[in-house]
């Protein structure tokens, strides 16, 4: 049974016509879904009874609710959301002086196997439906205090958004449509570890902000930190970034997690400056947030600031992202989505990278429903074809 919260206005107008009702009734239903956030068709009092009965027979309305909300000392809130099949995901509300940001998950788990991310250790359970992506927004709103409201939306939660492009696209259509949530695309950021064909498709379809998780300036290192680099190496990734259809006010944000003794040298900074200088870009330096079994340590603050100074002297905009919600494992790279779960720590879970041109080895993270990187990129039904 299809979810009403996955339908576009045109699709709903067609359904309303099949029920023998006037097209304007579709907008009426949309207002109940997205403005009044109706939990059921029965709550739509202005909708004729005959149409309500038709909708109840042919459609459903999903609604996520938080089974657990953890609150950080800095005001960050992490929501644990249980889906209909028992799978759990996490969303994070991040308050600031001038905005309140919702960090949204696009998959349950992740198949990208990035070494510095706790979510990678879950493996990929499954893609989220558009209604489950949008449901995180509806579930988060009641958790906001009286003097705050959600203003910004970042797809930086669990999963690789562009590996779930069809559902992401559906969700973005509803988020930005005037008959939907009517959110300005400028307030939406989609982050990717570098699925090149989908990056180009995303910005052709939606004028949202793009963030690219870079994290290294050499292929040999990025192969190991973010194995997707073996499929789309740095030269191909940066060439795609040069071709992206950015508007005059837009810049690509490159995210760079600072790992002590791994990618934080002054030579790394100078290489990063040379790589990004030709692009309309800015850099977000991320303090590594440790988790149980992590193989890395965060770079010392002084090293991060010196790294930033090199970029700034080269006229590259560079900011340091302060960690938020670290005390509740809600900071960047810490989402794991199991209450009280212990992240696997035995041994070294990361295989060495294959020689360039060899096939990717399976993700080392094995769990219920886990899918692997090569399957996600090539397999039928797991990723998306571009």
Coordinates of C-alpha atoms in Angstrom, one line a residue:
X1 CA 0.0 0.0 0.0
X2 CA 1.5 3.3 -1.1
X3 CA 2.3 6.0 1.5
X4 CA 0.5 9.3 0.9
X5 CA 3.6 11.0 2.3
X6 CA 5.6 9.8 -0.8
X7 CA 3.2 11.2 -3.4
X8 CA 3.6 14.4 -5.5
X9 CA 0.7 16.7 -6.1
X10 CA 0.3 15.4 -9.6
X11 CA 0.1 11.8 -8.4
X12 CA -2.4 12.7 -5.7
X13 CA -4.5 14.7 -8.2
X14 CA -4.7 11.6 -10.3
X15 CA -5.8 9.5 -7.3
X16 CA -8.4 12.0 -6.4
X17 CA -9.7 12.0 -10.0
X18 CA -10.0 8.2 -9.9
X19 CA -12.1 8.6 -6.7
X20 CA -14.4 10.9 -8.6
X21 CA -13.5 14.1 -6.8
X22 CA -12.4 17.5 -8.1
X23 CA -8.6 18.1 -8.5
X24 CA -8.5 20.8 -5.8
X25 CA -9.2 18.2 -3.2
X26 CA -5.6 17.0 -3.7
X27 CA -4.2 20.3 -2.4
X28 CA -6.6 20.0 0.5
X29 CA -5.1 16.6 1.4
X30 CA -1.6 18.0 0.9
X31 CA -2.3 20.8 3.4
X32 CA -3.4 18.2 5.9
X33 CA -0.3 16.1 5.3
X34 CA 2.3 18.8 5.4
X35 CA 0.9 21.9 7.1
X36 CA -1.3 20.3 9.7
X37 CA 0.7 17.0 9.9
X38 CA -2.4 14.8 10.1
X39 CA -1.6 11.4 11.6
X40 CA -4.5 9.7 9.8
X41 CA -6.9 10.2 6.9
X42 CA -9.8 10.4 9.5
X43 CA -8.2 13.6 10.9
X44 CA -8.8 15.4 7.6
X45 CA -12.2 16.8 8.5
X46 CA -12.6 19.1 5.5
X47 CA -12.1 16.2 3.1
X48 CA -15.3 14.6 1.9
X49 CA -16.1 11.3 3.7
X50 CA -16.3 9.4 0.4
X51 CA -12.7 10.6 -0.5
X52 CA -11.5 9.7 2.9
X53 CA -12.8 6.2 2.6
X54 CA -11.1 5.9 -0.8
X55 CA -7.8 7.1 0.5
X56 CA -8.0 4.7 3.5
X57 CA -8.6 1.7 1.2
X58 CA -5.8 2.5 -1.2
X59 CA -3.1 4.4 0.8
X60 CA -1.5 4.7 4.2
X61 CA 0.1 7.5 6.2
X62 CA 3.3 6.6 8.0
X63 CA 4.4 8.5 11.0
X64 CA 7.8 8.1 12.8
X65 CA 8.1 8.8 16.5
X66 CA 11.1 8.9 18.7
X67 CA 11.5 5.8 20.8
X68 CA 14.4 7.6 22.6
X69 CA 15.6 11.2 22.8
X70 CA 19.0 11.9 24.3
X71 CA 19.9 15.5 25.2
X72 CA 23.4 16.9 25.3
X73 CA 24.7 19.5 27.6
X74 CA 25.2 21.8 24.6
X75 CA 21.5 21.6 23.6
X76 CA 21.9 19.0 20.9
X77 CA 19.2 16.3 20.8
X78 CA 19.6 12.8 19.2
X79 CA 16.4 11.0 18.2
X80 CA 16.3 7.2 17.9
X81 CA 13.5 6.4 15.5
X82 CA 12.1 2.9 15.0
X83 CA 10.8 2.1 11.5
X84 CA 7.9 -0.2 10.7
X85 CA 10.1 -3.3 10.2
X86 CA 12.0 -2.7 13.5
X87 CA 15.1 -1.1 11.9
X88 CA 16.3 1.9 13.9
X89 CA 17.8 5.2 12.6
X90 CA 19.0 8.4 14.2
X91 CA 18.4 12.1 13.5
X92 CA 20.0 15.0 15.3
X93 CA 18.7 18.4 16.2
X94 CA 21.5 21.0 16.4
X95 CA 20.6 24.4 17.9
X96 CA 22.7 27.5 17.3
X97 CA 22.1 31.2 18.0
X98 CA 20.8 32.0 14.5
X99 CA 19.5 28.6 13.3
X100 CA 18.4 25.2 14.3
X101 CA 19.6 22.4 12.0
X102 CA 18.2 18.9 11.5
X103 CA 20.7 16.3 10.5
X104 CA 18.8 13.7 8.5
X105 CA 19.6 10.0 7.7
X106 CA 19.0 8.7 4.2
X107 CA 19.8 5.0 4.8
X108 CA 19.7 2.6 7.8
X109 CA 23.4 2.0 8.1
X110 CA 25.9 2.6 5.3
X111 CA 27.9 0.6 2.8
X112 CA 30.6 3.1 2.1
X113 CA 33.0 1.7 4.8
X114 CA 34.7 5.0 5.7
X115 CA 37.2 4.2 8.4
X116 CA 36.5 7.2 10.6
X117 CA 32.7 6.8 10.8
X118 CA 30.8 4.7 13.4
X119 CA 27.8 4.3 11.0
X120 CA 30.0 2.3 8.6
X121 CA 30.3 -0.4 11.3
X122 CA 26.6 -1.2 11.0
X123 CA 26.9 -2.1 7.3
X124 CA 23.9 -1.2 5.2
X125 CA 20.6 -2.6 6.4
X126 CA 18.5 -0.9 3.7
X127 CA 17.6 2.3 1.9
X128 CA 15.1 4.6 3.6
X129 CA 11.8 5.3 1.8
X130 CA 11.0 8.9 1.0
X131 CA 8.3 8.9 3.7
X132 CA 10.9 7.7 6.3
X133 CA 13.3 10.5 5.2
X134 CA 10.5 13.1 5.5
X135 CA 9.2 11.5 8.6
X136 CA 12.3 12.6 10.5
X137 CA 11.3 16.2 9.9
X138 CA 7.9 15.6 11.3
X139 CA 9.2 13.6 14.3
X140 CA 11.8 16.3 15.1
X141 CA 9.4 19.3 15.2
X142 CA 7.8 18.4 18.5
X143 CA 11.3 18.1 20.1
X144 CA 12.0 21.8 19.4
X145 CA 11.4 24.2 22.2
X146 CA 8.9 27.0 22.0
X147 CA 11.5 29.6 20.9
X148 CA 13.1 27.5 18.2
X149 CA 12.1 26.0 14.9
X150 CA 13.9 24.0 12.3
X151 CA 15.6 26.3 9.8
X152 CA 18.3 24.2 8.1
X153 CA 18.3 20.6 6.9
X154 CA 21.5 18.6 6.2
X155 CA 21.7 15.1 4.8
X156 CA 24.7 14.2 6.9
X157 CA 23.2 11.5 9.1
X158 CA 23.4 7.8 8.6
X159 CA 24.0 6.6 5.0
X160 CA 25.2 7.9 1.7
X161 CA 22.3 10.0 0.3
X162 CA 23.3 9.7 -3.3
X163 CA 23.3 5.9 -3.1
X164 CA 19.6 6.2 -2.5
X165 CA 18.9 8.8 -5.2
X166 CA 15.4 7.9 -6.2
X167 CA 14.0 8.2 -2.7
X168 CA 16.2 11.2 -1.9
X169 CA 14.9 12.9 -5.1
X170 CA 11.3 12.1 -4.1
X171 CA 11.9 13.6 -0.6
X172 CA 13.6 16.7 -1.9
X173 CA 10.7 17.3 -4.3
X174 CA 8.3 17.3 -1.5
X175 CA 10.5 19.3 0.9
X176 CA 10.9 22.1 -1.6
X177 CA 7.5 22.2 -3.3
X178 CA 5.0 24.9 -2.3
X179 CA 2.3 22.2 -1.8
X180 CA 4.7 20.3 0.4
X181 CA 7.0 21.5 3.2
X182 CA 7.9 24.6 1.2
X183 CA 11.6 24.6 2.4
X184 CA 14.0 26.8 0.4
X185 CA 16.6 24.7 -1.4
X186 CA 19.2 27.1 -0.1
X187 CA 18.5 25.8 3.4
X188 CA 19.1 22.2 2.4
X189 CA 22.6 20.6 2.1
X190 CA 23.3 17.1 0.7
X191 CA 26.6 15.5 1.7
X192 CA 28.3 12.8 -0.4
X193 CA 31.5 10.9 -0.1
X194 CA 31.9 11.2 -3.9
X195 CA 29.4 9.3 -6.0
X196 CA 30.3 11.3 -9.1
X197 CA 27.5 10.6 -11.5
X198 CA 24.9 11.2 -8.9
X199 CA 26.5 14.5 -7.8
X200 CA 26.0 15.9 -11.3
X201 CA 22.4 14.6 -11.4
X202 CA 21.6 16.1 -8.0
X203 CA 22.5 19.6 -8.9
X204 CA 20.9 19.4 -12.3
X205 CA 17.6 18.4 -10.5
X206 CA 17.7 20.5 -7.4
X207 CA 19.4 23.9 -6.5
X208 CA 20.5 22.6 -3.1
X209 CA 23.9 23.0 -1.4
X210 CA 26.4 20.2 -2.0
X211 CA 29.0 19.1 0.5
X212 CA 31.8 16.6 -0.5
X213 CA 33.5 14.5 2.1
X214 CA 37.1 14.7 0.9
X215 CA 39.3 13.9 3.9
X216 CA 42.6 13.3 2.0
X217 CA 44.7 14.9 -0.8
X218 CA 46.3 11.7 -2.0
X219 CA 44.6 8.8 -3.7
X220 CA 46.6 6.2 -1.7
X221 CA 45.3 7.6 1.6
X222 CA 41.8 8.3 0.4
X223 CA 41.5 4.8 -1.0
X224 CA 41.9 3.6 2.6
X225 CA 39.9 6.3 4.5
X226 CA 37.0 6.3 2.0
X227 CA 37.1 3.2 -0.3
X228 CA 34.7 4.8 -2.8
X229 CA 37.8 6.6 -4.0
X230 CA 38.9 3.4 -5.7
X231 CA 35.9 3.7 -8.0
X232 CA 36.0 7.5 -8.3
X233 CA 39.6 8.8 -7.6
X234 CA 40.4 12.3 -6.7
X235 CA 41.1 13.5 -10.2
X236 CA 37.7 12.3 -11.4
X237 CA 36.0 13.7 -8.4
X238 CA 37.5 17.1 -8.7
X239 CA 36.9 17.2 -12.5
X240 CA 33.2 16.5 -11.8
X241 CA 33.2 19.3 -9.2
X242 CA 34.5 21.7 -11.9
X243 CA 31.6 20.8 -14.2
X244 CA 28.8 21.1 -11.6
X245 CA 26.1 23.6 -12.5
X246 CA 26.5 26.1 -9.6
X247 CA 24.6 29.3 -9.5
X248 CA 26.5 32.6 -8.8
X249 CA 26.0 32.5 -5.1
X250 CA 26.8 28.8 -4.6
X251 CA 30.1 27.1 -3.5
X252 CA 30.9 23.5 -2.9
X253 CA 31.7 22.7 0.7
X254 CA 34.6 20.2 1.1
X255 CA 34.5 18.4 4.4
X256 CA 37.9 17.3 5.8
X257 CA 38.0 15.4 9.1
X258 CA 41.3 16.1 10.9
X259 CA 43.0 12.9 12.0
X260 CA 46.2 13.2 14.0
X261 CA 49.3 12.1 12.1
X262 CA 47.2 10.9 9.2
X263 CA 46.0 13.8 7.1
X264 CA 46.8 16.9 9.1
X265 CA 50.3 17.9 8.0
X266 CA 51.2 21.3 6.6
X267 CA 52.0 19.6 3.3
X268 CA 48.5 18.2 3.3
X269 CA 47.2 21.7 3.8
X270 CA 49.3 23.0 0.9
X271 CA 48.1 20.2 -1.4
X272 CA 44.5 20.9 -0.4
X273 CA 44.9 24.5 -1.2
X274 CA 46.4 23.7 -4.6
X275 CA 43.6 21.2 -5.3
X276 CA 40.7 23.5 -4.4
X277 CA 42.0 26.9 -5.5
X278 CA 40.5 26.6 -9.1
X279 CA 37.0 25.7 -7.6
X280 CA 34.2 27.8 -6.2
X281 CA 34.6 26.2 -2.8
X282 CA 35.1 26.4 0.9
X283 CA 36.5 24.0 3.4
X284 CA 34.9 22.7 6.6
X285 CA 37.6 21.3 8.9
X286 CA 36.0 18.7 11.2
X287 CA 37.4 17.7 14.5
X288 CA 37.4 13.9 14.6
X289 CA 34.9 12.6 17.2
X290 CA 36.2 9.4 18.7
X291 CA 34.0 6.3 19.2
X292 CA 34.6 2.9 20.7
X293 CA 37.2 1.0 18.7
X294 CA 38.1 4.0 16.6
X295 CA 41.5 3.7 14.9
X296 CA 42.3 7.4 15.0
X297 CA 42.8 10.3 17.3
X298 CA 41.7 13.9 16.8
X299 CA 44.3 16.3 15.6
X300 CA 45.4 18.7 18.4
X301 CA 43.5 22.0 18.3
X302 CA 46.7 24.0 17.6
X303 CA 47.4 21.8 14.6
X304 CA 43.9 22.3 13.2
X305 CA 44.2 26.1 13.6
X306 CA 47.6 26.1 11.9
X307 CA 46.2 23.9 9.1
X308 CA 43.3 26.4 8.7
X309 CA 45.8 29.3 8.7
X310 CA 47.6 27.9 5.6
X311 CA 44.3 27.7 3.7
X312 CA 43.2 31.2 4.8
X313 CA 46.5 32.7 3.7
X314 CA 45.9 31.1 0.3
X315 CA 42.5 32.9 0.1
X316 CA 40.5 29.7 0.6
X317 CA 37.6 30.1 2.9
X318 CA 38.1 27.6 5.7
X319 CA 36.1 27.1 8.9
X320 CA 36.5 24.8 11.9
X321 CA 33.3 22.8 12.7
X322 CA 32.9 22.7 16.4
X323 CA 31.8 19.3 17.8
X324 CA 28.2 19.3 19.0
X325 CA 26.5 16.5 20.9
X326 CA 29.7 14.5 21.5
X327 CA 28.6 13.5 25.0
X328 CA 25.6 11.6 23.6
X329 CA 27.4 10.2 20.5
X330 CA 25.5 12.6 18.2
X331 CA 28.5 14.4 16.7
X332 CA 29.7 14.0 13.2
X333 CA 30.7 10.3 12.5
X334 CA 29.3 8.9 15.7
X335 CA 25.8 7.8 14.7
X336 CA 25.2 4.1 15.3
X337 CA 21.4 3.7 15.9
X338 CA 21.3 1.1 18.5
X339 CA 20.4 2.0 22.1
X340 CA 23.2 0.9 24.3
X341 CA 25.0 -0.9 21.5
X342 CA 28.7 -1.7 21.7
X343 CA 30.6 -1.1 18.5
X344 CA 32.8 -4.0 17.4
X345 CA 36.3 -3.4 18.6
X346 CA 38.2 -6.7 18.1
X347 CA 41.1 -6.7 15.7
X348 CA 41.6 -4.3 12.8
X349 CA 38.4 -4.3 10.8
X350 CA 39.8 -2.5 7.8
X351 CA 41.4 -4.5 4.9
X352 CA 44.3 -2.9 3.0
X353 CA 43.3 -1.3 -0.2
X354 CA 43.7 -3.3 -3.4
X355 CA 45.9 -2.2 -6.2
X356 CA 44.3 0.4 -8.4
X357 CA 42.1 -1.2 -11.0
X358 CA 41.4 -4.3 -8.9
X359 CA 37.8 -4.9 -7.7
X360 CA 36.8 -3.6 -4.3
X361 CA 36.8 -6.1 -1.5
X362 CA 33.6 -6.5 0.5
X363 CA 32.9 -4.2 3.4
X364 CA 34.5 -5.6 6.5
X365 CA 31.4 -4.8 8.6
X366 CA 29.1 -7.8 8.8
X367 CA 25.6 -7.5 10.3
X368 CA 22.0 -8.3 9.6
X369 CA 21.1 -7.2 6.1
X370 CA 24.6 -5.8 5.4
X371 CA 25.3 -4.9 1.8
X372 CA 28.8 -4.3 0.5
X373 CA 30.4 -1.4 -1.4
X374 CA 30.8 -3.2 -4.9
X375 CA 27.2 -4.4 -4.8
X376 CA 25.9 -1.0 -3.8
X377 CA 27.7 0.6 -6.8
X378 CA 26.8 -2.1 -9.4
X379 CA 24.1 -4.4 -8.0
X380 CA 20.5 -4.3 -9.1
X381 CA 18.2 -2.8 -6.6
X382 CA 20.9 -1.8 -4.0
X383 CA 22.1 1.5 -5.4
X384 CA 20.8 3.6 -8.2
X385 CA 21.7 3.6 -11.9
X386 CA 22.7 7.0 -13.3

